[in-house]
XYZ file of C-alpha atoms in Angstrom:
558
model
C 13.483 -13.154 6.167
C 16.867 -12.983 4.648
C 16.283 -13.423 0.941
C 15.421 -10.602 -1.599
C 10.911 -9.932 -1.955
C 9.515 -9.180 -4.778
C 8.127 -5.702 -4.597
C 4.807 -5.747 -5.726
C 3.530 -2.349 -8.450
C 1.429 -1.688 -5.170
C 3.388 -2.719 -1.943
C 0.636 -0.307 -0.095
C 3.521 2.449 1.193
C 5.563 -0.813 2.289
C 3.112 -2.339 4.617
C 2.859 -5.699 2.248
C 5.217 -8.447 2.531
C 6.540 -9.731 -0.866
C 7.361 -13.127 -1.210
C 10.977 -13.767 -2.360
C 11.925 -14.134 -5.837
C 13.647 -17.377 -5.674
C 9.803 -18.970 -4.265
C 7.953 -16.702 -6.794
C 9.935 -17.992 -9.860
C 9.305 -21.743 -8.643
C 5.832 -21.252 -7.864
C 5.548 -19.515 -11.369
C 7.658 -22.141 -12.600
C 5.589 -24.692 -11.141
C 2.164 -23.480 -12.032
C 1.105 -22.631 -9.087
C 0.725 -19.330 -9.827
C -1.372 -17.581 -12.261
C -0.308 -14.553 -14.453
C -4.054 -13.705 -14.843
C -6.342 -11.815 -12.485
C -8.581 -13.497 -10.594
C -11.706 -11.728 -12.656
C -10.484 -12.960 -15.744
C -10.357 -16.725 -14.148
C -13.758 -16.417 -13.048
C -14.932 -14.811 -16.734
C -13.351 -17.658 -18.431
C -14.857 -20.555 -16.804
C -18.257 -18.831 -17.420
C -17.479 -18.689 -20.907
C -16.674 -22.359 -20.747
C -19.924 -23.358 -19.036
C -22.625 -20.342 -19.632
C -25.826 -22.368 -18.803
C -25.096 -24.066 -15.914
C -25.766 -23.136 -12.879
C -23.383 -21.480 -11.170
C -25.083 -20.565 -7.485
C -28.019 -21.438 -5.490
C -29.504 -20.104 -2.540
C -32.618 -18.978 -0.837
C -32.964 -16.018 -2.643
C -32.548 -17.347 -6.359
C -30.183 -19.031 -8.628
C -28.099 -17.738 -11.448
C -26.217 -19.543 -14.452
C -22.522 -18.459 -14.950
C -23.506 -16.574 -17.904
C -26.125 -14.648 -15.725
C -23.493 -14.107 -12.897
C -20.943 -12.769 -15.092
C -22.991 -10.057 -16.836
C -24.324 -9.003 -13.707
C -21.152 -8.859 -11.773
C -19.738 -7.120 -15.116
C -22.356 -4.646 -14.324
C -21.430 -4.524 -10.912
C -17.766 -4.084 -11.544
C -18.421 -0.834 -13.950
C -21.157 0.875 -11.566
C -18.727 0.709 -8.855
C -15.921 2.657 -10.998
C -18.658 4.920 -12.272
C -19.346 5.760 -8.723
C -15.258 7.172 -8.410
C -13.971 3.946 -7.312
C -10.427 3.172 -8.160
C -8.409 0.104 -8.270
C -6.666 -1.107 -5.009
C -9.151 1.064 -2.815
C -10.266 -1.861 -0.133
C -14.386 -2.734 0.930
C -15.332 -3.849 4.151
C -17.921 -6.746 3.600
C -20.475 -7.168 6.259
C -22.855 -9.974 4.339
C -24.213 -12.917 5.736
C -24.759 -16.301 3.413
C -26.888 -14.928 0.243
C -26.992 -14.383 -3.405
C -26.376 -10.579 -3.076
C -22.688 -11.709 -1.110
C -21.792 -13.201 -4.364
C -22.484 -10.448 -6.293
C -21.051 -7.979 -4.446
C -17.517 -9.962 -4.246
C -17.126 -10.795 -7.959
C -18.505 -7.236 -8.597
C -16.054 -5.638 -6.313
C -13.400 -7.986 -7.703
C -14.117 -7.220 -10.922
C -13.612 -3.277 -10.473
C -10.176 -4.122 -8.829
C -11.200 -3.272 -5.737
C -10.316 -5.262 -2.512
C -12.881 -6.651 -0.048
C -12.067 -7.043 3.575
C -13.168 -10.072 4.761
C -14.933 -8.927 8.236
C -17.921 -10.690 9.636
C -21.730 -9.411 9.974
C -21.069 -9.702 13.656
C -18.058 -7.473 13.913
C -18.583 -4.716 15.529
C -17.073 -0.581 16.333
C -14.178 -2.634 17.898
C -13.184 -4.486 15.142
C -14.478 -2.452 12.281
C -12.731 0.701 13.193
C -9.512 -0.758 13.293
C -9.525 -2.638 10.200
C -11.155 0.766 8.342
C -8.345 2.281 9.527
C -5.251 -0.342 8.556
C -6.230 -0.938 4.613
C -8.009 2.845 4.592
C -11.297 1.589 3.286
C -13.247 3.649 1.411
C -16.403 1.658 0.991
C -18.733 -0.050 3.184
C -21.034 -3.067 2.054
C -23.520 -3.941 5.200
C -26.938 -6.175 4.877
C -30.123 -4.657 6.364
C -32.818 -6.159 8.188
C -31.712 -8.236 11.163
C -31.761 -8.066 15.193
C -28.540 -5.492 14.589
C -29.232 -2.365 12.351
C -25.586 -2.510 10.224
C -27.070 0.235 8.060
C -26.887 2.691 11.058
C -23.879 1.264 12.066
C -22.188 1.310 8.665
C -23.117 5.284 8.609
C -21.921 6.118 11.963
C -18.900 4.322 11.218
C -18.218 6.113 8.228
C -19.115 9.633 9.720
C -16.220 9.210 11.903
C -13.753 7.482 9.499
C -11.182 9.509 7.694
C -11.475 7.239 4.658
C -14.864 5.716 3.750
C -17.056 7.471 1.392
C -19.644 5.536 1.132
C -22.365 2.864 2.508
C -23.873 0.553 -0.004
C -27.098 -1.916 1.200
C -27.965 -5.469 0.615
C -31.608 -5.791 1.028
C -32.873 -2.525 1.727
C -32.962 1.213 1.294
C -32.114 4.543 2.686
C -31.057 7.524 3.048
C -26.997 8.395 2.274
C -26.406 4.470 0.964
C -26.964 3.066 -2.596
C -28.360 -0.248 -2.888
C -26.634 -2.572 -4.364
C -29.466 -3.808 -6.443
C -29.558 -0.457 -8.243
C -25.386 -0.860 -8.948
C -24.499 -0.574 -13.170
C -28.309 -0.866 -13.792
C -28.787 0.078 -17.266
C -25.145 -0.122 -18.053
C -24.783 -2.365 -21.601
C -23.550 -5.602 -21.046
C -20.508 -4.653 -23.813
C -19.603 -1.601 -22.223
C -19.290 -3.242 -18.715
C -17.053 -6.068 -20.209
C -14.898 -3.110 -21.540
C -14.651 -1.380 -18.326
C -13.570 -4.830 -16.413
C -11.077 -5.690 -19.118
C -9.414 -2.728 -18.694
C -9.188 -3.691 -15.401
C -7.526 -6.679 -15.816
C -5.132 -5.625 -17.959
C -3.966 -3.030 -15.144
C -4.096 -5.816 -12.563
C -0.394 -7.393 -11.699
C -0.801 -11.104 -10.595
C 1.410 -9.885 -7.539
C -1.685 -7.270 -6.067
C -3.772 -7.858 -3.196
C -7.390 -9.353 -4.644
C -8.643 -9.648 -0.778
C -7.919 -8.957 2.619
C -8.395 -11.607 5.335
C -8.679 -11.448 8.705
C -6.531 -13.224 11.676
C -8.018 -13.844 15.571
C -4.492 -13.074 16.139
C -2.225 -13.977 19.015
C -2.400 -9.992 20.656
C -4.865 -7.019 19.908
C -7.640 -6.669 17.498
C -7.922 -8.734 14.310
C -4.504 -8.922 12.320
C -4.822 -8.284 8.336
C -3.996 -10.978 5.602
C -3.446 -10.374 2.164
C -4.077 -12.406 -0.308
C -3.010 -11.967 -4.180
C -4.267 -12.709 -7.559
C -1.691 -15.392 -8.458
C -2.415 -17.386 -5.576
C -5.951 -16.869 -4.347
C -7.943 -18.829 -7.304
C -5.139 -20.966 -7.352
C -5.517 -22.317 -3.812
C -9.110 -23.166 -4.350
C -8.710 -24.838 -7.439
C -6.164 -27.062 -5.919
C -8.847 -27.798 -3.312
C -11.230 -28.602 -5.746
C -9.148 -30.960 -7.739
C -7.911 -32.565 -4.299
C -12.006 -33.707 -3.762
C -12.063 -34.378 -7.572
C -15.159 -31.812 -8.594
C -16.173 -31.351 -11.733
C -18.621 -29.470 -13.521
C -21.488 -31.966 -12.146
C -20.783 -31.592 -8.278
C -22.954 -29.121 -6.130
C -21.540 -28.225 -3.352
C -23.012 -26.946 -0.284
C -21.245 -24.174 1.973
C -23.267 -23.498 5.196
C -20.251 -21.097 7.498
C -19.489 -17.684 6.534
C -18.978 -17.562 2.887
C -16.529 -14.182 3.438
C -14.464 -16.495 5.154
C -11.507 -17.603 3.840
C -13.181 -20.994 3.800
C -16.174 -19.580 2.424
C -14.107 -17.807 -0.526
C -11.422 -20.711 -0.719
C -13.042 -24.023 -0.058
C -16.582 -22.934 -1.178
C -17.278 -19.802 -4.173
C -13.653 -19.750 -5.671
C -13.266 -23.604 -5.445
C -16.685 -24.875 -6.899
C -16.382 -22.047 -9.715
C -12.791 -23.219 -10.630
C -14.065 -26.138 -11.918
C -17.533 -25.145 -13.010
C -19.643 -26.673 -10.122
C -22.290 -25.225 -8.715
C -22.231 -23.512 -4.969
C -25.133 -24.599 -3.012
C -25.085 -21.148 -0.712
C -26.999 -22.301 2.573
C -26.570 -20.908 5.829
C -26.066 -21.796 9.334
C -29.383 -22.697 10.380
C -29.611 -26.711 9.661
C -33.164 -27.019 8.718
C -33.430 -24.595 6.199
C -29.905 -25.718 5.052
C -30.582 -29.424 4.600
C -33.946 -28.157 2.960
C -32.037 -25.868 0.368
C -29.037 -28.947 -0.070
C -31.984 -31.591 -0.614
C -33.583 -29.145 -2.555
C -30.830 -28.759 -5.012
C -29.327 -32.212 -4.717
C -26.277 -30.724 -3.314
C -23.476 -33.878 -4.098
C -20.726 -32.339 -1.457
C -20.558 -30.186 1.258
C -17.850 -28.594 4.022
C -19.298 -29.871 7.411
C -17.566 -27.218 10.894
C -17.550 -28.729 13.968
C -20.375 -26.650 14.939
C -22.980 -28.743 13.008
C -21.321 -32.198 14.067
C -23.858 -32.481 15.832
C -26.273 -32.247 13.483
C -24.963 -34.809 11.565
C -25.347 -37.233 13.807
C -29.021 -36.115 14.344
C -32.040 -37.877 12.607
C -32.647 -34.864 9.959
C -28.943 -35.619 8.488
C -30.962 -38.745 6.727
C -32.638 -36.267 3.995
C -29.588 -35.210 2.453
C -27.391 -38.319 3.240
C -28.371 -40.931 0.324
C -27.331 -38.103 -1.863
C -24.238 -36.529 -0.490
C -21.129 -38.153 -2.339
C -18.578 -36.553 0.059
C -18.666 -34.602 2.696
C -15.685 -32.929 4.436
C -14.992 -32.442 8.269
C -13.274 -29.306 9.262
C -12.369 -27.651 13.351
C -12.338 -30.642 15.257
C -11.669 -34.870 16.000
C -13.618 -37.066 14.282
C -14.920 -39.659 16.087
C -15.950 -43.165 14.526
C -19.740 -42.680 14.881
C -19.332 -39.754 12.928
C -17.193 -41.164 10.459
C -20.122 -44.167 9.545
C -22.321 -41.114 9.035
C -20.695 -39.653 6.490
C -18.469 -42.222 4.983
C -19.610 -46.147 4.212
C -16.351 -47.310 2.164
C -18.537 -47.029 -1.330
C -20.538 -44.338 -2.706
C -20.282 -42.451 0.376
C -16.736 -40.565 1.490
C -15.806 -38.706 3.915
C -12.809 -36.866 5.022
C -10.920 -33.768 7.133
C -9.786 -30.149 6.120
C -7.214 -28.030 8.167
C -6.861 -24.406 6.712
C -6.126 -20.840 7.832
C -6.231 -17.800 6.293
C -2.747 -16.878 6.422
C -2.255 -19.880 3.801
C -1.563 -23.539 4.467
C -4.392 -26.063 3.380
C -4.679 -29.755 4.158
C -7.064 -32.434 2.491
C -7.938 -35.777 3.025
C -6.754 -37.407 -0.873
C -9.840 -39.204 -1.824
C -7.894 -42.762 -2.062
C -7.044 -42.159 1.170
C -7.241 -45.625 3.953
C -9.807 -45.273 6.558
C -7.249 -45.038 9.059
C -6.209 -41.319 7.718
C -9.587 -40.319 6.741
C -10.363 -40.215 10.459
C -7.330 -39.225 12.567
C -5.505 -37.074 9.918
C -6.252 -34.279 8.366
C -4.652 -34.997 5.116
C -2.119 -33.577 3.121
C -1.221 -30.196 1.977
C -3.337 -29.683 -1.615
C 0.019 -27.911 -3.342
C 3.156 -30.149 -4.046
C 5.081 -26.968 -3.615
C 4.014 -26.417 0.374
C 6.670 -27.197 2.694
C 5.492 -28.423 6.423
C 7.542 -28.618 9.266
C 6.817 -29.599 12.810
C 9.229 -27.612 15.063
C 9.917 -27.826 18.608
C 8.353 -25.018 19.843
C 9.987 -21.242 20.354
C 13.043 -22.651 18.458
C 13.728 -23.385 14.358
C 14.492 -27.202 15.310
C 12.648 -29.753 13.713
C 11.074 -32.807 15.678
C 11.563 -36.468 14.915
C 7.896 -37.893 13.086
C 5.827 -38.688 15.063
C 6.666 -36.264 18.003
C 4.244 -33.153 18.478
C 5.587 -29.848 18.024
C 4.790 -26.670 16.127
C 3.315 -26.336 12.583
C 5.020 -24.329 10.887
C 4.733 -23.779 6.910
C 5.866 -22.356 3.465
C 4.256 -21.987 0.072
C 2.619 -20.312 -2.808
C -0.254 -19.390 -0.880
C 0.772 -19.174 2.654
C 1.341 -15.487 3.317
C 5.321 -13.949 3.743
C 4.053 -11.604 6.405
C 0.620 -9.714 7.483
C -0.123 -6.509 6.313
C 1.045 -3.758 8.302
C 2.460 -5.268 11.238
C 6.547 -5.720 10.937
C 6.989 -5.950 14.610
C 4.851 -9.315 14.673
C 6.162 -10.264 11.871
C 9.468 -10.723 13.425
C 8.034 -13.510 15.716
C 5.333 -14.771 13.090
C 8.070 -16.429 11.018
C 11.020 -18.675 11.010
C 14.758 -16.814 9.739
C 13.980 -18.543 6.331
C 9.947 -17.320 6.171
C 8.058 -20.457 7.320
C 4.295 -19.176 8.685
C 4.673 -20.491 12.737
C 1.004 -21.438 12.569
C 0.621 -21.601 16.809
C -0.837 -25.185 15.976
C 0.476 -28.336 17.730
C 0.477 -31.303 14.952
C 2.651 -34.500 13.837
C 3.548 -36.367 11.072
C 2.055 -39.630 10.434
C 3.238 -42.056 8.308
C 0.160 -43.938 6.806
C 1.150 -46.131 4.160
C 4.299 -44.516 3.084
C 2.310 -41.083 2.891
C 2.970 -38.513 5.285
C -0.263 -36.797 6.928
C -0.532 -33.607 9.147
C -2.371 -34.538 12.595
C -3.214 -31.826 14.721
C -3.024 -32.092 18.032
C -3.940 -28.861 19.927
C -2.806 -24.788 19.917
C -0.079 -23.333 21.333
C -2.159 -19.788 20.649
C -4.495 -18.668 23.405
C -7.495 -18.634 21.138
C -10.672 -19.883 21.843
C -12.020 -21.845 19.103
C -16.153 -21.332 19.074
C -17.959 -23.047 16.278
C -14.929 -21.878 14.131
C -14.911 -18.289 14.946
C -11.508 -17.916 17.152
C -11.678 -15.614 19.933
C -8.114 -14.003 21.339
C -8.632 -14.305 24.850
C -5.987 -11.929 25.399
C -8.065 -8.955 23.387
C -10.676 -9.864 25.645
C -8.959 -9.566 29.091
C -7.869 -6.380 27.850
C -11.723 -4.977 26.900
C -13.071 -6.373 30.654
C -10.259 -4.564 32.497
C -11.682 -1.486 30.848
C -14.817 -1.711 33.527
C -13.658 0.195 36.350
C -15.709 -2.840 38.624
C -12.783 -5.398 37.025
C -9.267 -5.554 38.427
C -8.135 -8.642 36.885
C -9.307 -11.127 34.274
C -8.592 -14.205 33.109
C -10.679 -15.783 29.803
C -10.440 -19.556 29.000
C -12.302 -21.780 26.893
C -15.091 -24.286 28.111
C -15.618 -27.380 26.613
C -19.227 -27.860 24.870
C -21.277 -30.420 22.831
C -22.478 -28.220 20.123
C -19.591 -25.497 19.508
C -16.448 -27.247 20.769
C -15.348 -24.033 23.189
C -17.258 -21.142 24.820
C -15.858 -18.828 26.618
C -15.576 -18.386 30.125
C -13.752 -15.178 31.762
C -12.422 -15.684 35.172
C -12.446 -12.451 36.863
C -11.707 -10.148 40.178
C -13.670 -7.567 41.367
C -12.871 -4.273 41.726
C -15.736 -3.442 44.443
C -18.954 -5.648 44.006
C -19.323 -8.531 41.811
C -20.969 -7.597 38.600
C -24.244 -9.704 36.668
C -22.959 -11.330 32.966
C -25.722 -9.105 32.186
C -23.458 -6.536 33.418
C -20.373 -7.784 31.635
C -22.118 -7.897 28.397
C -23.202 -4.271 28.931
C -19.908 -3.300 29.140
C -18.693 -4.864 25.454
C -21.928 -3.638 24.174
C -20.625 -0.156 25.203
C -17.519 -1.189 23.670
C -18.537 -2.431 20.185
C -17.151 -5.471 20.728
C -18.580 -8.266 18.420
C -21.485 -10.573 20.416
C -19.562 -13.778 19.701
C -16.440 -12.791 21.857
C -19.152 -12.092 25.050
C -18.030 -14.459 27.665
C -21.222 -16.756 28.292
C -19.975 -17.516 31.772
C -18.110 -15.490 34.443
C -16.457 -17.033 37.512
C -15.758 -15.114 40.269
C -12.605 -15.496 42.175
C -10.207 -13.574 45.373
C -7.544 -13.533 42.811
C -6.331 -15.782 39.837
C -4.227 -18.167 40.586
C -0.624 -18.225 39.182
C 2.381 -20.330 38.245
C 5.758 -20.160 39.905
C 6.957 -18.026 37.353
C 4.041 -15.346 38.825
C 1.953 -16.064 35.436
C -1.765 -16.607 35.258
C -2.134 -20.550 35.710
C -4.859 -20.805 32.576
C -3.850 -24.606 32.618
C -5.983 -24.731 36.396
C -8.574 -22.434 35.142
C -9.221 -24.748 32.259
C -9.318 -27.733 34.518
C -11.601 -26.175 37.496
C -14.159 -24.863 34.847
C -14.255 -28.441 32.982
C -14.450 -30.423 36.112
C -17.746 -27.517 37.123
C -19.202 -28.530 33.934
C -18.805 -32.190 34.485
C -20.693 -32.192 37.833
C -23.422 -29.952 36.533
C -24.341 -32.711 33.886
């Protein structure tokens, strides 16, 4: 990128990428950014709507007013405790009240949470520890996995974390989070986070994302305070919330979708966030429950939808949006009848770019579009692919992207960076799309990946990182990991491999990883053994006639 960044009052020792003043004067211009921190956005809309309420979830509910005190509390326990601003948290919470707290606590006390998964695991953890030197850990106990263990083994061996803090349970060496800014007065905590925000610049890092990447372990995003609520907000306003909607989340919340299309969006507006969880039953209980209006639907629970039990939260669903895969008619008529009933289709990413169906939108772009970019200042082109030239509408090629909350570069890693961008800073996204012309409007269609990721219920798997974690078994002398097609999930993944000496059991495989601390949800679920993987005339792995032999093995075992 050839034009001057703005250098942030924390550009972490150079490793974050500032965007360049001519785009940060028109998106300030614009209003697309925000001076304030994103703290002091949350705090004001709770002043605006105290008494309503402002989450709900299995655990409990709590107004805005209620949520802001006790995140206040949070936020001034947590710099009681020697935390300072900047230092970064690695979040390992599932779908709960507590998750809530902890991020608008941790936000609060300037502090930056890492957006890792419960299911990440030595692997993944000890690399990201080490990029943004955490210094905190915030884990959930109780489960198959003990994360409180984990969390302290982790942090016995990292050069940066101080500290464990629990969701849900006790020990020794951690602090509960429960017991965080207990007793603290509510006036004294509002001190503590408005000094805060005055310290914040709207150009610091409020969160850390995480990429599936194209090589290696997970690649770092930062996001920052003028943007971040920003984004959301433009989301919300795209689906036309208002203070009355309650909407339902039911995939990670510490996703970017969780945090962008779910807690940040339904509180920029004053909505409510109906906090479910993966498992349908009990979320369709909790969304009939509290007469959730709107909810985020992943491919993973298509299915669902289409099932019977969808009929107890249906009548009362006013629009429901389709995210990670085609829609296909039937599922359209489920969720959309052309009156009180709408639905539509999300593309996002955490490195930025966000489309949404407009809610006047024709049928005919509700269901094979996925809508428009939510910012009038994102730029979209589709480019032929390895070069900067664009295609014709219509034609598939790469999506590529610029705006106020796509991301100038990840953090810490210039060398991809060079590759990760056009000359003039558009994201390459590694998505095959095309413009459609619907109407005079021009909607993003996605089409496919160029990226070798495998796409599983939404969590993307790099198949490369995986290859490169099998060939670590001394019984492996070549691997090749593809994705599968399936009903439920879209992709699982399937690793073609060649032995070593004798053939190992998946049971075997999945030893191996466990060994490894390699999250569960990047396990192949099906090996194929093989002499030796087959190859293109340019000597690569043929991954085009692995995809084909394992689809056409599924297809004659139905």
């Amino acid at each position: 990128m050839t034009a001057t960044a703005t250098r942030t009052p924390s550009d972490w020792d150079g490793r974050l990428v500032g965007y360049p003043d001519s785009l940060a004067e028109r998106y300030r211009a614009s209003g697309s950014w925000s001076s304030e921190s994103t703290g002091r956005r949350f705090h004001d809309v709770a002043v605006r709507f105290p008494d309503r309420p402002a989450v709900i979830s299995a655990e409990g509910s709590m107004t805005y007013a209620e949520l802001d005190r006790r995140t206040d509390a949070i936020a001034a326990g947590l710099i009681q405790l020697g935390f300072a601003r900047l230092e970064s948290v690695l979040f390992q919470l599932t779908n709960r009240l507590d998750t809530v707290l902890a991020w608008y606590g941790c936000v609060k006390a300037g502090l930056v949470p890492v957006a890792t998964l419960a299911a990440h695991r030595l692997h993944e953890i000890s690399h990201v520890g080490r990029t943004v030197g955490a210094v905190l850990h915030i884990v959930e106990a109780g489960g198959s996995f003990d994360l409180v263990r984990f969390a302290l083994d982790h942090a016995a061996d990292s050069e940066t974390v101080r500290r464990v803090v629990t969701v849900g349970g006790d020990g020794v060496d951690v602090v509960d989070l429960a017991d965080i800014g207990r007793g603290i007065e509510p006036s004294r905590a509002r001190a503590a986070v408005e000094a805060i925000d005055a310290a914040t610049h709207p150009h610091e890092v409020v969160a850390f994302q995480l990429s599936g990447g194209t090589t290696g372990a997970p690649k770092v995003i930062p996001r920052i305070h003028a943007e971040y609520w920003n984004n959301a907000l433009l989301y919300a306003q795209r689906l036309e919330w208002t203070a009355d909607s309650r909407v339902a989340h039911l995939i990670p919340i510490v996703h970017n979708a969780g945090i962008a299309c779910g807690l940040h969006a339904s509180h920029s507006v004053g909505a409510c966030l109906v906090l479910a969880t993966a498992d349908i039953d009990s979320a369709f209980d909790l969304m009939e429950r509290a007469e959730a209006t709107d909810v985020l639907i992943g491919h993973g629970h298509y299915q669902a939808v289409l099932d019977p039990r969808f009929d107890r939260v249906r009548g009362q669903l006013r629009r429901v949006v389709l995210s990670g895969a085609k829609v296909s008619p039937a599922l359209m008529d489920r969720v959309d009848d052309g009156d009180s009933h709408w639905g539509g289709q999300l593309f996002g990413m955490s490195e930025g770019l966000l489309t949404v169906t407009p809610v006047s939108s024709p049928r005919q772009a509700r269901i094979s579009t996925v809508g428009t970019p939510v910012s009038t200042d994102d730029e979209v082109r589709i480019l032929d692919p390895g070069t900067e030239t664009e295609v014709p509408d219509g034609e598939v090629g790469e999506l590529c992207c610029r705006g106020p909350y796509t991301i100038t570069g990840y953090f810490a890693a210039p060398e991809h960076n060079q590759v990760a961008f056009t000359s003039d800073g558009f994201y390459r996204t590694g998505d095959l799309a095309s413009i459609s012309i619907i109407d005079g409007t021009r909607y993003v269609t996605i089409e496919g990946r160029i990226k070798d990721l495998i796409n599983r219920g939404g969590e993307k798997i790099n198949a490369e990182e995986l290859e490169l974690l099998l060939l670590e078994h001394p019984g492996i002398s070549d691997a090749a990991v593809v994705a599968m097609p399936d009903p439920r999930l879209g992709e699982r993944t399937c690793a073609y491999l060649v032995a070593a000496g004798e053939s190992l059991t998946l049971a075997n495989i999945q030893d191996h990883l466990t060994r490894l601390g390699v999250a569960k949800f990047k396990w192949p679920e099906r090996i194929e053994w093989l002499d030796a993987l087959p190859r293109t005339n340019v000597n690569k792995i043929d991954k085009k006639h692995l995809r084909v032999d394992i689809a056409a093995k599924l297809e004659r075992q139905e």
